[in-house]
mmCIF file of C-alpha atoms in Angstrom:
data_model
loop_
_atom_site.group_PDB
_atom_site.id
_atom_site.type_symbol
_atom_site.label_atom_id
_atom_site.label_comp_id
_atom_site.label_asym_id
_atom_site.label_seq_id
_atom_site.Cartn_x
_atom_site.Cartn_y
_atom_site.Cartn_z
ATOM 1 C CA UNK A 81 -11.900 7.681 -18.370
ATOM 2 C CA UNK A 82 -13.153 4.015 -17.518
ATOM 3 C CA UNK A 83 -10.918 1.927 -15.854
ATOM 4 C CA UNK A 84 -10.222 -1.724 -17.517
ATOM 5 C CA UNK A 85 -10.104 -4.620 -15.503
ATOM 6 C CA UNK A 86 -6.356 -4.498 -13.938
ATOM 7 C CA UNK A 87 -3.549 -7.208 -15.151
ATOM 8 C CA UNK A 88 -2.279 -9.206 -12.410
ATOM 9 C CA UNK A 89 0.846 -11.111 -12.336
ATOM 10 C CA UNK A 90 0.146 -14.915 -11.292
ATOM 11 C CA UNK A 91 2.036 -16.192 -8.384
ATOM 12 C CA UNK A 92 2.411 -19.535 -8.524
ATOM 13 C CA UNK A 93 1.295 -21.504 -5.352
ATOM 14 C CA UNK A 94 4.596 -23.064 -4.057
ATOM 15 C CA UNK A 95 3.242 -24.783 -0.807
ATOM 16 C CA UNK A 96 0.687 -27.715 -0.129
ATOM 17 C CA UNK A 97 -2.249 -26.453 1.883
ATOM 18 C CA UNK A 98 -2.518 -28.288 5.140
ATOM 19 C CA UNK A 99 -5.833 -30.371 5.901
ATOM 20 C CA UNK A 100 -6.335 -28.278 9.383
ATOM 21 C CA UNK A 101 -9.603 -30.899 9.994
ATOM 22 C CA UNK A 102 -7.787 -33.261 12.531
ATOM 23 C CA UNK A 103 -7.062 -29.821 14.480
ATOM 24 C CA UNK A 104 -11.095 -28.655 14.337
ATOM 25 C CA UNK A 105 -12.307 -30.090 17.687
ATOM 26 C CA UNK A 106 -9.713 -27.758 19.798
ATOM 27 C CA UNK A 107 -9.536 -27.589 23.414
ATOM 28 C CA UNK A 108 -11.600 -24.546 24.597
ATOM 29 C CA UNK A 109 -15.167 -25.433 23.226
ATOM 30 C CA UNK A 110 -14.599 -23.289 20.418
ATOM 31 C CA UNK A 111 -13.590 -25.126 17.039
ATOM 32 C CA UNK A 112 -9.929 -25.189 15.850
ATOM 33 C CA UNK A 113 -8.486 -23.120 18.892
ATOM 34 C CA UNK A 114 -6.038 -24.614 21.411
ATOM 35 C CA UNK A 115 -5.058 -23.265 24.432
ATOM 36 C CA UNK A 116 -2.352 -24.907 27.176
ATOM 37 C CA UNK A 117 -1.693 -23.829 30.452
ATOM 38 C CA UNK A 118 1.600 -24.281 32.209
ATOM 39 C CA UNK A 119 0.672 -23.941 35.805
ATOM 40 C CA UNK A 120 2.647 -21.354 36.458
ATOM 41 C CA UNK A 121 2.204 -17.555 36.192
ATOM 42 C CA UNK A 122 3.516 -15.633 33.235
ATOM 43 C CA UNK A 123 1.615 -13.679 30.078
ATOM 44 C CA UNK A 124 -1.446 -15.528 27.497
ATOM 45 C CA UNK A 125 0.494 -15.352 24.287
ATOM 46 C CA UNK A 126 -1.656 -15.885 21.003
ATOM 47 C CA UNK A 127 -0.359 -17.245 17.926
ATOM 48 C CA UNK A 128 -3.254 -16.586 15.575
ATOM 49 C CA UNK A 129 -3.499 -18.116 11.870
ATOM 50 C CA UNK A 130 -6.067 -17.748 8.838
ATOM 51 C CA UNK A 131 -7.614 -14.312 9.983
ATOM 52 C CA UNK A 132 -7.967 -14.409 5.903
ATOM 53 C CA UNK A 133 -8.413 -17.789 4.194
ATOM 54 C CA UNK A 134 -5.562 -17.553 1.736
ATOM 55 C CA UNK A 135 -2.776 -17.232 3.825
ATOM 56 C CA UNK A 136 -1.703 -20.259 4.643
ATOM 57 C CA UNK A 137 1.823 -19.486 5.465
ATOM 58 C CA UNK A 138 0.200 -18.931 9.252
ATOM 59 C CA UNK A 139 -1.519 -22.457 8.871
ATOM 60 C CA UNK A 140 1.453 -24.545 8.377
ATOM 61 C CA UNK A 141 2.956 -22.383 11.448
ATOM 62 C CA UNK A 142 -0.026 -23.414 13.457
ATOM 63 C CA UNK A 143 -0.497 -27.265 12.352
ATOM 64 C CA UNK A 144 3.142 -26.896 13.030
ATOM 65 C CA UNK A 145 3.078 -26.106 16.556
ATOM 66 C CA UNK A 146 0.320 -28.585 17.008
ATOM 67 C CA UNK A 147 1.897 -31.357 15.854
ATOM 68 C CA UNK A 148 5.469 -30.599 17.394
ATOM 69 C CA UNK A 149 3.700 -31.082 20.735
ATOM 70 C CA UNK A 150 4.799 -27.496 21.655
ATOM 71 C CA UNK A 151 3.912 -26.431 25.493
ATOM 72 C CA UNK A 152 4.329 -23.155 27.426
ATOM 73 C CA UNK A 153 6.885 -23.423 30.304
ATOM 74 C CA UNK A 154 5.338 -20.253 32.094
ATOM 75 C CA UNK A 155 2.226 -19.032 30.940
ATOM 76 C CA UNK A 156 -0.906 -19.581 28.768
ATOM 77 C CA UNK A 157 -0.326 -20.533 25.050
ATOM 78 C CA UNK A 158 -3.066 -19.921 22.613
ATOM 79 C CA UNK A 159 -2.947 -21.507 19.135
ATOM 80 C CA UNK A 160 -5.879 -20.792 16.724
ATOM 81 C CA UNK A 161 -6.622 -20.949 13.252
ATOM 82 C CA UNK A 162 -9.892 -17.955 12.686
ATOM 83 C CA UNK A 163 -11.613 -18.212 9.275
ATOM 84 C CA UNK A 164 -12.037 -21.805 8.703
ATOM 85 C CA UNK A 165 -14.949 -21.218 6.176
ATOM 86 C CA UNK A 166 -12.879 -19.579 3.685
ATOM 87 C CA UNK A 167 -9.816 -21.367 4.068
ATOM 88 C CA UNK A 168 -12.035 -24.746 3.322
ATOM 89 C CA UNK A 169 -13.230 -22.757 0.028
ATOM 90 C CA UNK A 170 -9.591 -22.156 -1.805
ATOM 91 C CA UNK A 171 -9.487 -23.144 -5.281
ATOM 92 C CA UNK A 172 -5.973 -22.725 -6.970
ATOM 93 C CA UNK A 173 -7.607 -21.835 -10.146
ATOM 94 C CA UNK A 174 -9.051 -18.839 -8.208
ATOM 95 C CA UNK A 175 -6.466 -18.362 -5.218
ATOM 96 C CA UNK A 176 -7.901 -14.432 -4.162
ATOM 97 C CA UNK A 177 -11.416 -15.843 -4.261
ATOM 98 C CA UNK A 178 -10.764 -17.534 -0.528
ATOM 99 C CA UNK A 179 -9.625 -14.269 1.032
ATOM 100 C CA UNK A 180 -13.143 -14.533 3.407
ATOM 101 C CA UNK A 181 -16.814 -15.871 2.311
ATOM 102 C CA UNK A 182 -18.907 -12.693 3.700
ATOM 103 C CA UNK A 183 -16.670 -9.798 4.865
ATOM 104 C CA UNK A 184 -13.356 -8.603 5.649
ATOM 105 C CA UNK A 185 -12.901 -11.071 9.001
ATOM 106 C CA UNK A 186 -10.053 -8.472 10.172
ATOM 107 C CA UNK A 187 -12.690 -5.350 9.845
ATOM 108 C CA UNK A 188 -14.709 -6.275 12.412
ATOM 109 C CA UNK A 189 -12.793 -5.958 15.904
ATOM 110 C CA UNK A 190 -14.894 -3.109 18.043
ATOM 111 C CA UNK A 191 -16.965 -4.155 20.844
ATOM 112 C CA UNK A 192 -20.030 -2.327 18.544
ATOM 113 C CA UNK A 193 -19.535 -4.201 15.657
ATOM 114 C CA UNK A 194 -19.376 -7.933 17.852
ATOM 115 C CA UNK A 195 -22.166 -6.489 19.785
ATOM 116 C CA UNK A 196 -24.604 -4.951 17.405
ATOM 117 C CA UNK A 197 -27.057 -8.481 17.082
ATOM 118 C CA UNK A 198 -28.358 -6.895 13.891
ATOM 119 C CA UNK A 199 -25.452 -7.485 11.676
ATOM 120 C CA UNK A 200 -24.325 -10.671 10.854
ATOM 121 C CA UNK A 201 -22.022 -13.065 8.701
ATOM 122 C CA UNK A 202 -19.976 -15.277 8.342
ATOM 123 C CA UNK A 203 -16.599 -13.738 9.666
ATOM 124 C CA UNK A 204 -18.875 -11.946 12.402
ATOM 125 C CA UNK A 205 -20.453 -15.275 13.579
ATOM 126 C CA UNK A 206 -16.528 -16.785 13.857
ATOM 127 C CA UNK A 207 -15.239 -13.853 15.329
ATOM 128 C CA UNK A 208 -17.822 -13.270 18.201
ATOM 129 C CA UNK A 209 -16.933 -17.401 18.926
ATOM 130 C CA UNK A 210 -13.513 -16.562 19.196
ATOM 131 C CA UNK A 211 -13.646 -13.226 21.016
ATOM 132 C CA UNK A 212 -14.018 -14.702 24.440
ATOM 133 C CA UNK A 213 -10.413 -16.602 24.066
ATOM 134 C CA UNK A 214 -8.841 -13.149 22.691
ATOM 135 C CA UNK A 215 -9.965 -10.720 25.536
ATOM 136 C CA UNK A 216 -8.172 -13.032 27.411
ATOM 137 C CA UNK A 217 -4.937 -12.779 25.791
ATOM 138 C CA UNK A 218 -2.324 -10.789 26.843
ATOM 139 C CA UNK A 219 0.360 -10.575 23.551
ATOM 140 C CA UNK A 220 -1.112 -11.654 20.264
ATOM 141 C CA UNK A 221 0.592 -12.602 16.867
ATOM 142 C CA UNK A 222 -1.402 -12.477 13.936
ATOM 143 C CA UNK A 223 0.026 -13.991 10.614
ATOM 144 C CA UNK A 224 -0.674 -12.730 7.279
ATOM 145 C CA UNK A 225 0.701 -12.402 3.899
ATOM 146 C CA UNK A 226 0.150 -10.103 1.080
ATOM 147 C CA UNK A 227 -1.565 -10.260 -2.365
ATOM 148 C CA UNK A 228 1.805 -9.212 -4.310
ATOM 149 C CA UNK A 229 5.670 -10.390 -3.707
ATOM 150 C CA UNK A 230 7.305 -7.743 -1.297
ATOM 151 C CA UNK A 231 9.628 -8.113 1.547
ATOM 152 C CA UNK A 232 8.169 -8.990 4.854
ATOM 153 C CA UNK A 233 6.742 -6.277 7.461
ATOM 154 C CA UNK A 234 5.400 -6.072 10.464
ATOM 155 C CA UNK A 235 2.514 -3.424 10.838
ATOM 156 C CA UNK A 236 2.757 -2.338 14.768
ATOM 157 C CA UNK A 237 -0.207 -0.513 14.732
ATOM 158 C CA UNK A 238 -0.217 3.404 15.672
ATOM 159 C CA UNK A 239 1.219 3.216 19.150
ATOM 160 C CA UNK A 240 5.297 3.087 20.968
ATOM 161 C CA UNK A 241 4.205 -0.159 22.576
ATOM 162 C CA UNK A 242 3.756 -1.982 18.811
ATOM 163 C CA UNK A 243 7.076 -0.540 18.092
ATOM 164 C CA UNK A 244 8.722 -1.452 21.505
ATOM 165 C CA UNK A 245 7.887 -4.973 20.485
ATOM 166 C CA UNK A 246 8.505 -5.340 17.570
ATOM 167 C CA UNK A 247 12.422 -3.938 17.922
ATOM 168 C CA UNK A 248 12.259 -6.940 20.788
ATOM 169 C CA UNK A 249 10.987 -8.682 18.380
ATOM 170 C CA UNK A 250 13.730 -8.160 16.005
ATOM 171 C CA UNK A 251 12.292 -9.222 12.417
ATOM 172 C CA UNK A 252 11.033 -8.421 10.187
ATOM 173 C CA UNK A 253 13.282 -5.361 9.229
ATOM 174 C CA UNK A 254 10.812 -3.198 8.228
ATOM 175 C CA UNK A 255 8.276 -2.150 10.922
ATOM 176 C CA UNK A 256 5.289 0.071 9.738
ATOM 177 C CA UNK A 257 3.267 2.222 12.169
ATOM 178 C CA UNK A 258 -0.308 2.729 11.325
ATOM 179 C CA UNK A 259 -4.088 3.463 12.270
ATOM 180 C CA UNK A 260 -5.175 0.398 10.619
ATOM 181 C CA UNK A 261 -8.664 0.858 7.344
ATOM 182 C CA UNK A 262 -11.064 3.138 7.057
ATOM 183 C CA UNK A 263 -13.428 -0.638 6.371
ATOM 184 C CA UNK A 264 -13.034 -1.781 10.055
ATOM 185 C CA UNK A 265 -10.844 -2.116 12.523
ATOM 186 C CA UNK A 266 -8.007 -4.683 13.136
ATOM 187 C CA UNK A 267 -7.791 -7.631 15.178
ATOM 188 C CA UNK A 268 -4.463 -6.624 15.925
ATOM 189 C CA UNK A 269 -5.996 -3.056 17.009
ATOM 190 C CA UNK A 270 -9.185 -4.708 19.305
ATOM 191 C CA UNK A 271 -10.101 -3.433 22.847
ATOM 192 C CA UNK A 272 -6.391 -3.619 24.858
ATOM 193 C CA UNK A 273 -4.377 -4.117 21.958
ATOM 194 C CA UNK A 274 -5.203 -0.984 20.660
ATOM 195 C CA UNK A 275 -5.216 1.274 23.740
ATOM 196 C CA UNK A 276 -1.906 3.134 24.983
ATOM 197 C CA UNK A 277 -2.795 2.555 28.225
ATOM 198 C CA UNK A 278 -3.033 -1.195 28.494
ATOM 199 C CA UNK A 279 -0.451 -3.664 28.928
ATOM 200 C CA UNK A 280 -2.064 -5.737 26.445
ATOM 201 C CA UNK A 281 -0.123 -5.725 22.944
ATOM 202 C CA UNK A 282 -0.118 -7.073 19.977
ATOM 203 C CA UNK A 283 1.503 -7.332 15.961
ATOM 204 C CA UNK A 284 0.868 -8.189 12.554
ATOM 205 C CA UNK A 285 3.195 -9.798 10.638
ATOM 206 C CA UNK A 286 3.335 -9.681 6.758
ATOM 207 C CA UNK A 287 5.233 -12.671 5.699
ATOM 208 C CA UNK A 288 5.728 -12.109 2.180
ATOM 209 C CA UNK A 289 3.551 -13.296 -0.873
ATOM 210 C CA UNK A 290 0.625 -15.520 0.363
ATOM 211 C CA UNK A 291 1.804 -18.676 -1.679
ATOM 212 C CA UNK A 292 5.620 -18.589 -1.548
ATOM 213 C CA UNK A 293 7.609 -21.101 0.370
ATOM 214 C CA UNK A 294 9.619 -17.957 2.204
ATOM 215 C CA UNK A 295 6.651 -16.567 3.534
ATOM 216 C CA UNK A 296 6.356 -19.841 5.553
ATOM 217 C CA UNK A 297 9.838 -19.702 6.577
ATOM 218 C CA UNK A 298 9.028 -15.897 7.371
ATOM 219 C CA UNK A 299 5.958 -16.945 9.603
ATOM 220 C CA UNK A 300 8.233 -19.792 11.570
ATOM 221 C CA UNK A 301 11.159 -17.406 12.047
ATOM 222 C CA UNK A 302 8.420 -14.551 13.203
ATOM 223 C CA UNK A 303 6.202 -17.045 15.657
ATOM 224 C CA UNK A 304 9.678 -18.326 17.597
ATOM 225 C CA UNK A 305 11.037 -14.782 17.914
ATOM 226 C CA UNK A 306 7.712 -14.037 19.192
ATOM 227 C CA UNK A 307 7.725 -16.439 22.026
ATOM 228 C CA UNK A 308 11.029 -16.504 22.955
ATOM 229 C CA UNK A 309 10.577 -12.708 23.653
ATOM 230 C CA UNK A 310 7.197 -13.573 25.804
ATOM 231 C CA UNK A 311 9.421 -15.782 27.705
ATOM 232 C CA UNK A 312 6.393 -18.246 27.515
ATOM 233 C CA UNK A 313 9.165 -20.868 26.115
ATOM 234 C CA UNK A 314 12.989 -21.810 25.685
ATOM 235 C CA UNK A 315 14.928 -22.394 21.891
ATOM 236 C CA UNK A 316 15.113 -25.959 22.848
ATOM 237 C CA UNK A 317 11.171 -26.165 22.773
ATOM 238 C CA UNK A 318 11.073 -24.621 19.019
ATOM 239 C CA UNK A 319 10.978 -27.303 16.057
ATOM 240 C CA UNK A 320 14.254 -27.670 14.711
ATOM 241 C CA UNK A 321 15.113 -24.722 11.852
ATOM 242 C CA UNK A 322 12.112 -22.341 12.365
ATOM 243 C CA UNK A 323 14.764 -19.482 13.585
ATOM 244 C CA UNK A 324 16.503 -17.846 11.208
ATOM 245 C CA UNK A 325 19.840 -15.219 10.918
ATOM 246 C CA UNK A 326 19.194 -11.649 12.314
ATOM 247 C CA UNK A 327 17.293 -9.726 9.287
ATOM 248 C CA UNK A 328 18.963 -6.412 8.184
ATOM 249 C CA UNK A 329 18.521 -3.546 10.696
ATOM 250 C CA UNK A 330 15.479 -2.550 11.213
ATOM 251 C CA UNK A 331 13.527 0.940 10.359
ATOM 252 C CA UNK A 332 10.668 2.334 11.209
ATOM 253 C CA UNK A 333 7.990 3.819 8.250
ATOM 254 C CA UNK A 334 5.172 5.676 9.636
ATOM 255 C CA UNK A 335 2.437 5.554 7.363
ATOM 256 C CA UNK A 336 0.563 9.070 6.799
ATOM 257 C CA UNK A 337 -2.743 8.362 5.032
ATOM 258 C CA UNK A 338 -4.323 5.569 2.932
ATOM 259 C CA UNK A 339 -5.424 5.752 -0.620
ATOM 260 C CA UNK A 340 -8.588 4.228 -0.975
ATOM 261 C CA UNK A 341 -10.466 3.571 -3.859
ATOM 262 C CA UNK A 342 -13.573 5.748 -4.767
ATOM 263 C CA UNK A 343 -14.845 3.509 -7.897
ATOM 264 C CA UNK A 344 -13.307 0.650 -9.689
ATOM 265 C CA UNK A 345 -11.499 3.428 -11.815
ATOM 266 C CA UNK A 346 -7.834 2.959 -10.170
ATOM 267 C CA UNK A 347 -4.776 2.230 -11.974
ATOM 268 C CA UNK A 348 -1.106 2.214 -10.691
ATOM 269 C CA UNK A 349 1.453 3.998 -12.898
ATOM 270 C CA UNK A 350 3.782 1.177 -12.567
ATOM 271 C CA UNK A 351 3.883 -2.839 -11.440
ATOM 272 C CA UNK A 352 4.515 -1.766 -7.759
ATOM 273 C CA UNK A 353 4.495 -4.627 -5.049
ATOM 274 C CA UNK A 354 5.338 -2.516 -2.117
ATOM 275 C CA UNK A 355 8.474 -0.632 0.029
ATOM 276 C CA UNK A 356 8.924 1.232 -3.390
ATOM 277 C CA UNK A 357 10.422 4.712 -2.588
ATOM 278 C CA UNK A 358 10.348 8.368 -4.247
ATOM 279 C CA UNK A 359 12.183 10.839 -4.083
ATOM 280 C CA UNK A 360 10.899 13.286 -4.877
ATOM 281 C CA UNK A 361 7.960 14.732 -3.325
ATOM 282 C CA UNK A 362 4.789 15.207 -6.178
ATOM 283 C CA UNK A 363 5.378 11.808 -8.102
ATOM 284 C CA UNK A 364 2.555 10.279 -9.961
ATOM 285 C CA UNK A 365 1.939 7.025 -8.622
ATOM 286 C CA UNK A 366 -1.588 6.421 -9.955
ATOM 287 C CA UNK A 367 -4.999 7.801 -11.332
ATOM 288 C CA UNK A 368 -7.889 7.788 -9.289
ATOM 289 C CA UNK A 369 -11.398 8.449 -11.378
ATOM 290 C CA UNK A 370 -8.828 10.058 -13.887
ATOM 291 C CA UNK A 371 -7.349 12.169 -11.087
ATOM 292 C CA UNK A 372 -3.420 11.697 -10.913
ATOM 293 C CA UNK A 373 -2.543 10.676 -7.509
ATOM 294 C CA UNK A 374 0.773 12.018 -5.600
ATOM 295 C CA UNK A 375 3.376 11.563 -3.248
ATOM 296 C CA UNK A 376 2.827 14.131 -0.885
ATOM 297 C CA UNK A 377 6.286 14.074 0.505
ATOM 298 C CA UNK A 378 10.052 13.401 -0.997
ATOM 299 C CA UNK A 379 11.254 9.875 0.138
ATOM 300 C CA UNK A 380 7.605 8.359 0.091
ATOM 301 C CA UNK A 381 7.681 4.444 0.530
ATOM 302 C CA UNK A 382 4.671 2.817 -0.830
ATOM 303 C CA UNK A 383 3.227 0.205 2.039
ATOM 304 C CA UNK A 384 1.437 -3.156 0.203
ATOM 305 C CA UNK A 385 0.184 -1.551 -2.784
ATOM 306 C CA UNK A 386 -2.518 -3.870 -4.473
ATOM 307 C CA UNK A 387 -5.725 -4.072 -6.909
ATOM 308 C CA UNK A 388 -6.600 -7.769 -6.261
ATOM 309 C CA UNK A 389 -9.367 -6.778 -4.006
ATOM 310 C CA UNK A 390 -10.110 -3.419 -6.098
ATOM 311 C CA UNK A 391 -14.041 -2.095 -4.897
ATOM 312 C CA UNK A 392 -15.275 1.534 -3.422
ATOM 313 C CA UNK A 393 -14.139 1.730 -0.071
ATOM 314 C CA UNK A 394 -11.132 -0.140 -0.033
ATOM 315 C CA UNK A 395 -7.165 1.167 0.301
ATOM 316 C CA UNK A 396 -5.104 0.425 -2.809
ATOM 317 C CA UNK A 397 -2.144 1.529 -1.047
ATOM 318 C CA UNK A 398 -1.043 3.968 2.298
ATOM 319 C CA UNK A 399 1.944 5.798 2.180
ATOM 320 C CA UNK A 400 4.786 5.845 4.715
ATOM 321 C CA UNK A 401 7.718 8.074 5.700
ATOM 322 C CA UNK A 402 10.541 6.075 7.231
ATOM 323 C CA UNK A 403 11.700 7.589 10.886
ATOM 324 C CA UNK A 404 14.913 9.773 10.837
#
């Protein structure tokens, strides 16, 4: 069976893009990232925006900061906004097309990918500028959103320390636990972030759909949790409004395997966003190169299913159990 194209629903783009130019020259002799030292001792907290150029949720967050004047009390503060050269490229008529210019810029965090002078691009180039600033930084917060509308996550990564903090943390409710894409690995998941034996920790948080004006209030809410828990500032410091009520309690889903693509023949068997959950263990949720594809368990949540960025190689969806 050959796969037509896949009908998308079109989400319209409810915030103004920020002009993040005035912000390029930075601090650190590396373009558009800001770093300010209090003096004093405490942690190197990262609040990291654009690691894809259509989510500008984390952009406004930033450019926020920045202009609020916003200082560490204890500390090292880090404010950075990574793949500039896409973000400059978004076109409303084509919103996905900005996602990055060469390659996935979060697929590329191992030392033998940064290290390997043979391979290069774009998102390689800007991340092996950036990389002396992040093996520096002690708690990183990475801000994303997600191709289709779907209730905010944070992904933890595999380990109890991403879960630890995110439960200090506190939002948003629904924390997934996983090994990251079989593309590349994580930004969130690179060198200490990603080892069970270093201090060093980190999250990614999903802030809803990339264009919607919650996702922004999401990515405020997220970033002033964040640094209130790092203890690198005090409420009083935080622009007025970004914190919002305690979410609904939070659960953990632990996501089992991925489903990646093998072809551009994949289709969903319904218009799934993500969190949607089956009971019963077996269910078709798609076809894969005609093959039906099951839940493999009863109570199966789907975690950000998507065909936006549809190619070999790439997950259309990973599915989760939630923790007892």
């Amino acid at each position: 069976m050959t796969q037509s194209p896949p009908s998308f629903d079109t989400y319209p783009v409810e915030v103004e893009f920020p002009d993040i130019r005035p912000y390029a020259d930075g601090n650190t002799g590396i373009a558009y990232v800001h770093t300010f030292d209090s003096g004093l001792s405490g942690p190197h907290v990262m609040i990291n925006a654009l690691t894809h150029g259509n989510e500008v949720c984390g952009a406004i967050t930033v450019a926020g900061l920045l202009d609020h004047g916003l200082r560490p009390r204890r500390g090292r503060l880090t404010l950075a906004f990574a793949n500039v050269d896409a973000y400059a490229r978004f076109d409303a008529a084509k919103p996905d097309a900005s996602r990055f210019v060469d390659q996935d810029f979060n697929r590329v965090w191992t030392a033998a990918v940064l290290d390997d002078a043979s391979r290069d691009s774009s998102e390689l180039r800007r991340a092996r500028a950036m990389r002396p600033v992040i093996d520096t930084v002690d708690l990183l917060l990475d801000l994303h959103s997600m191709h289709e509308k779907s209730r905010p996550l944070i992904v933890s990564g595999p380990l109890d320390k991403g879960i630890a903090l995110s439960r200090a943390v506190g939002a948003p409710a629904d924390i997934i636990v996983d090994e990251g894409h079989p593309e590349g690995r994580r930004m969130r998941d690179y060198a200490g972030f990603g080892d069970a034996a270093s201090p060093r920790n980190a999250l990614l948080i999903e802030c809803g759909q990339h264009w919607e004006r919650s996702a922004v209030d999401v990515a405020r809410d997220s970033t002033a949790r964040f640094l209130l828990n790092a203890g690198v500032i005090v409420e009083a410091d935080l622009p007025s409004g970004w914190l919002l009520p305690n979410p609904a309690p939070q659960r953990v889903v632990r996501v089992t395997e991925p489903v990646v693509a093998s072809s551009m023949d994949f289709r969903f068997a319904g218009p799934y966003t993500g969190l949607e959950t089956f009971a019963d263990a077996g269910t078709v949720i798609g076809w894969r190169d005609g093959e039906a594809v099951r839940t493999p368990y009863p109570n199966c949540v789907l975690v950000m299913p998507s065909l936006r960025q549809l190619r070999p190689g790439v997950t259309v969806v990973r599915l989760g159990q939630v923790d007892a």
